[in-house]
Short mmCIF file of C-alpha atoms in Angstrom, two decimals:
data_model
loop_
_atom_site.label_atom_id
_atom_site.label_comp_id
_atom_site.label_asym_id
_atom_site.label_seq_id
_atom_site.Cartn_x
_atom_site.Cartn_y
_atom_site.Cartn_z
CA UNK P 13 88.58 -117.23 159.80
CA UNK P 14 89.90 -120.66 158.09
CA UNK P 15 86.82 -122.90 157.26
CA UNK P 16 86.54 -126.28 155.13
CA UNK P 17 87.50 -126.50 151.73
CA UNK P 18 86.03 -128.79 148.84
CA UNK P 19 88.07 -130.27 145.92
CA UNK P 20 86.15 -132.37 143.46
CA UNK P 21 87.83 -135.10 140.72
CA UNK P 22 85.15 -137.42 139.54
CA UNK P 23 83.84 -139.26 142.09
CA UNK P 24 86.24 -138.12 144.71
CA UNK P 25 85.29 -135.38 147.51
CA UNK P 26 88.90 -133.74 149.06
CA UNK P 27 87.38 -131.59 152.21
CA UNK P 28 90.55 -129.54 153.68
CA UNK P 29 89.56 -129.45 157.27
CA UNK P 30 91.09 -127.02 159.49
CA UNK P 31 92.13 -127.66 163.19
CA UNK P 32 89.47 -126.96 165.26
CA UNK P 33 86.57 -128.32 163.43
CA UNK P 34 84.22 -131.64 163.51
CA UNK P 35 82.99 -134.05 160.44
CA UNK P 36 79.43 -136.22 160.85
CA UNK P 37 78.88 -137.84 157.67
CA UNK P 38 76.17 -139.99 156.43
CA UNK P 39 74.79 -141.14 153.28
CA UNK P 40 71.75 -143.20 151.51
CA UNK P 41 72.10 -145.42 148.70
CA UNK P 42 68.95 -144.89 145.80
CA UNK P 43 69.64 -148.04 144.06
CA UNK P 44 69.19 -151.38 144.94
CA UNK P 45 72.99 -152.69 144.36
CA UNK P 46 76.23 -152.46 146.66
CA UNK P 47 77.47 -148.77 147.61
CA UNK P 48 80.01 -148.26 148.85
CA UNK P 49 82.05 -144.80 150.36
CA UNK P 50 85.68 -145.12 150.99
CA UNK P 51 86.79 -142.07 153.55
CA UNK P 52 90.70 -141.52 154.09
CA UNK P 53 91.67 -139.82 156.77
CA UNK P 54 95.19 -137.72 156.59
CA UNK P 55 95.50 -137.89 160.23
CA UNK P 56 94.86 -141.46 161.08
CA UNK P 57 95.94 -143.07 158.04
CA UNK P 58 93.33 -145.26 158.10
CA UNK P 59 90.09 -146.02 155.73
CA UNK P 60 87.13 -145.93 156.38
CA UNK P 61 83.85 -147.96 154.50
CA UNK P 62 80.11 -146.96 154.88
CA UNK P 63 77.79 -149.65 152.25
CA UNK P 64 74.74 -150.13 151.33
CA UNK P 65 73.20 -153.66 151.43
CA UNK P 66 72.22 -155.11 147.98
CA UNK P 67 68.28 -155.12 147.09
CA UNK P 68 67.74 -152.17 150.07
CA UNK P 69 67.00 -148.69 148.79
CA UNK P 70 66.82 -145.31 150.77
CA UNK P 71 68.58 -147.27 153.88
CA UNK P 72 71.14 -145.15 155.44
CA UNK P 73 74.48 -146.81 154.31
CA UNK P 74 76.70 -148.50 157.33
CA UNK P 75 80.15 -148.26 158.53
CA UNK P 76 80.99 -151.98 157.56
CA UNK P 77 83.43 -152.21 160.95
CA UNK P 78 81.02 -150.35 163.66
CA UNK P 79 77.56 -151.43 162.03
CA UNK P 80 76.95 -147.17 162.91
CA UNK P 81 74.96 -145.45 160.22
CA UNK P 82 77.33 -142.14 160.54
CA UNK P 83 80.56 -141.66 161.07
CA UNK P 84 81.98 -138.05 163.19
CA UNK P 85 85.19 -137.44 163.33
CA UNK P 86 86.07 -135.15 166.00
CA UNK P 87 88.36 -132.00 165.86
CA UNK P 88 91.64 -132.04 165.26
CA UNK P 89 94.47 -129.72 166.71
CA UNK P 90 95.78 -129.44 163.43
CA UNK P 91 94.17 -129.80 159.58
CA UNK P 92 93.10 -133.12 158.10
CA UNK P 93 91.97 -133.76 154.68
CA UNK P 94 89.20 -136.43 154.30
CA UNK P 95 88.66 -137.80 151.08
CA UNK P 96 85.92 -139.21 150.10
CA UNK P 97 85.57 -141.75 147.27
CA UNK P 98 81.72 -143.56 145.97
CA UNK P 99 82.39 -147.17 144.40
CA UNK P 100 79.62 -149.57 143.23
CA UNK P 101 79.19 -153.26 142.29
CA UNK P 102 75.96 -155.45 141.11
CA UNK P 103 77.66 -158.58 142.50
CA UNK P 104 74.46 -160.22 144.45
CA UNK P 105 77.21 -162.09 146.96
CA UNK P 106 79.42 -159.81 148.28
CA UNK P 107 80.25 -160.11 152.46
CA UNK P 108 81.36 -156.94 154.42
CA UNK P 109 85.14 -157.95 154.00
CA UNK P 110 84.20 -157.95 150.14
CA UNK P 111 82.41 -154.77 150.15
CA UNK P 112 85.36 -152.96 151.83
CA UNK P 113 87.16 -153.89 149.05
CA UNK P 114 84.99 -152.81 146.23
CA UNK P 115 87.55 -149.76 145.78
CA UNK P 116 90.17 -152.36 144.24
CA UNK P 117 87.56 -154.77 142.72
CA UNK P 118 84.32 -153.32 141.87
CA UNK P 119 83.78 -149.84 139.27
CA UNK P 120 84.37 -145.91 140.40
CA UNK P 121 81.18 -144.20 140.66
CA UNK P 122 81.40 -141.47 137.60
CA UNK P 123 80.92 -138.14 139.17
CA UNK P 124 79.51 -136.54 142.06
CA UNK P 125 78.29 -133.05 142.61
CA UNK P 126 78.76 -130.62 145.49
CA UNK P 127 76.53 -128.02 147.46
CA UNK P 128 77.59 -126.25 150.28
CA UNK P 129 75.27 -124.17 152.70
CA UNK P 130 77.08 -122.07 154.60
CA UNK P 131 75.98 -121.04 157.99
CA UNK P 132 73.46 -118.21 157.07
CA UNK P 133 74.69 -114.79 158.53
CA UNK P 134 71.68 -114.34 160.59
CA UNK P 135 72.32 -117.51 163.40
CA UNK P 136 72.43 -116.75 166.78
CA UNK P 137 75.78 -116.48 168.19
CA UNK P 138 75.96 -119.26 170.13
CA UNK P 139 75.17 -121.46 167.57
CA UNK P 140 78.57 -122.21 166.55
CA UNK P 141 80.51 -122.22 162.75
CA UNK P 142 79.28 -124.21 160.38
CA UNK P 143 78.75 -125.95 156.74
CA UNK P 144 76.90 -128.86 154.91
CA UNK P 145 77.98 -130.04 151.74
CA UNK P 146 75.06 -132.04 150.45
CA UNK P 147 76.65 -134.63 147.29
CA UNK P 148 74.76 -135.81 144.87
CA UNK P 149 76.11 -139.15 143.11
CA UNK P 150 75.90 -140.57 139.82
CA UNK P 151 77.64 -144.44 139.14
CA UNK P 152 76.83 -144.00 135.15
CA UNK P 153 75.97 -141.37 132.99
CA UNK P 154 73.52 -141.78 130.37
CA UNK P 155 70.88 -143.17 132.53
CA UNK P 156 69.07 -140.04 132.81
CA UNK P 157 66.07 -140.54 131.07
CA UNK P 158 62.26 -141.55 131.70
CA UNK P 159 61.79 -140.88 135.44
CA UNK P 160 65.13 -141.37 136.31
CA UNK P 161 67.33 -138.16 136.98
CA UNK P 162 71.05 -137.91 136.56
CA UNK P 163 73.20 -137.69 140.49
CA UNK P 164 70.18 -139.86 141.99
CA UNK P 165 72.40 -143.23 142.93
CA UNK P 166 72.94 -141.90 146.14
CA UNK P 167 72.60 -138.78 148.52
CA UNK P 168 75.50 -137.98 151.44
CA UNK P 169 75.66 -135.05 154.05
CA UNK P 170 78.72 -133.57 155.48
CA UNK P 171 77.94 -131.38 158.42
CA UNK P 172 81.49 -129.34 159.56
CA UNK P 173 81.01 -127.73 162.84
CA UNK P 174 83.61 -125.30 164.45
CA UNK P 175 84.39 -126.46 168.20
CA UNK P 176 83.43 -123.92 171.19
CA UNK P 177 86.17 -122.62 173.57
CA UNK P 178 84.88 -125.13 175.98
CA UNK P 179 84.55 -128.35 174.11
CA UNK P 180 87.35 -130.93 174.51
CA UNK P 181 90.01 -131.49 171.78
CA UNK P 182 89.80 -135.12 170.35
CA UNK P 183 92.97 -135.96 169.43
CA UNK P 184 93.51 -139.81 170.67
CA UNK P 185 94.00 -140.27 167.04
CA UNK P 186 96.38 -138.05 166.69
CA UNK P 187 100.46 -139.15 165.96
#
């Protein structure tokens, strides 16, 4: 049985999706600066931006086109990769247009780290495949002390869920 994969390289998340299977992702930013998540999408082609609004902390971060506070991508008939890439700025001023762009202009978050729960062998059967990668993020190291923890800038979810027999296939972004 082909399930999602995880590749990590600093701050960037690769998540080899097989066909088949649907991404909801959502994040919260800890700090009170801009956040913002750049997700790629190998099928589409196309980027997409969740941020976090300066001076708000433990709001759930936006898509900056849809104003949504997730973003699910449906299944696929054939594999996708989605990476995923954290960016931050402490520029008071920036507009959406400016904080889509804060992968070119603003710094790479350092690192991020990865946990995956697995569905636990135990479900019920018709609760359908699935995993949650939980990532932790961290925009500079060496800011771990007092009561301050290192990976505590900002908390995202990925939830993969295999598609039923019955569901419908959502390919209208497909080429």
């Amino acid at each position: 049985m082909s399930r999602p994969t995880q590749k990590i390289d600093g701050s960037k998340l690769s998540l080899e999706v097989p066909a088949g299977w649907h991404v909801i992702f959502a994040a919260i930013s800890r700090k009170d600066y801009n956040q913002v998540i750049k997700v790629y999408n190998t099928i589409t082609r196309e980027d997409d931006h969740l941020a976090s609004e300066h001076g708000k902390i433990l709001e759930t971060m936006k898509d900056l086109v849809t104003g949504e506070d997730s973003l699910a991508i449906g299944a696929k008939l054939k594999p996708m990769r989605l990476d995923f890439e954290w960016f931050y700025s402490t520029n008071t001023n920036l507009s959406g247009h400016e904080r889509a762009n804060i992968s070119k202009t603003g710094s790479k978050s350092e690192v991020i780290q990865v946990r995956s729960v697995p569905r636990p062998p135990k479900t019920p059967a018709s609760i359908p495949d699935f995993i949650t990668y939980m990532v932790f993020v961290e925009d500079t190291l060496g800011h771990g002390a007092g009561d301050h923890g290192i990976y505590d800038d900002g908390v995202a979810t990925i939830h993969c869920v295999k598609k039923t027999d019955n569901a419908q296939d959502d390919d209208d972004d497909d080429d």
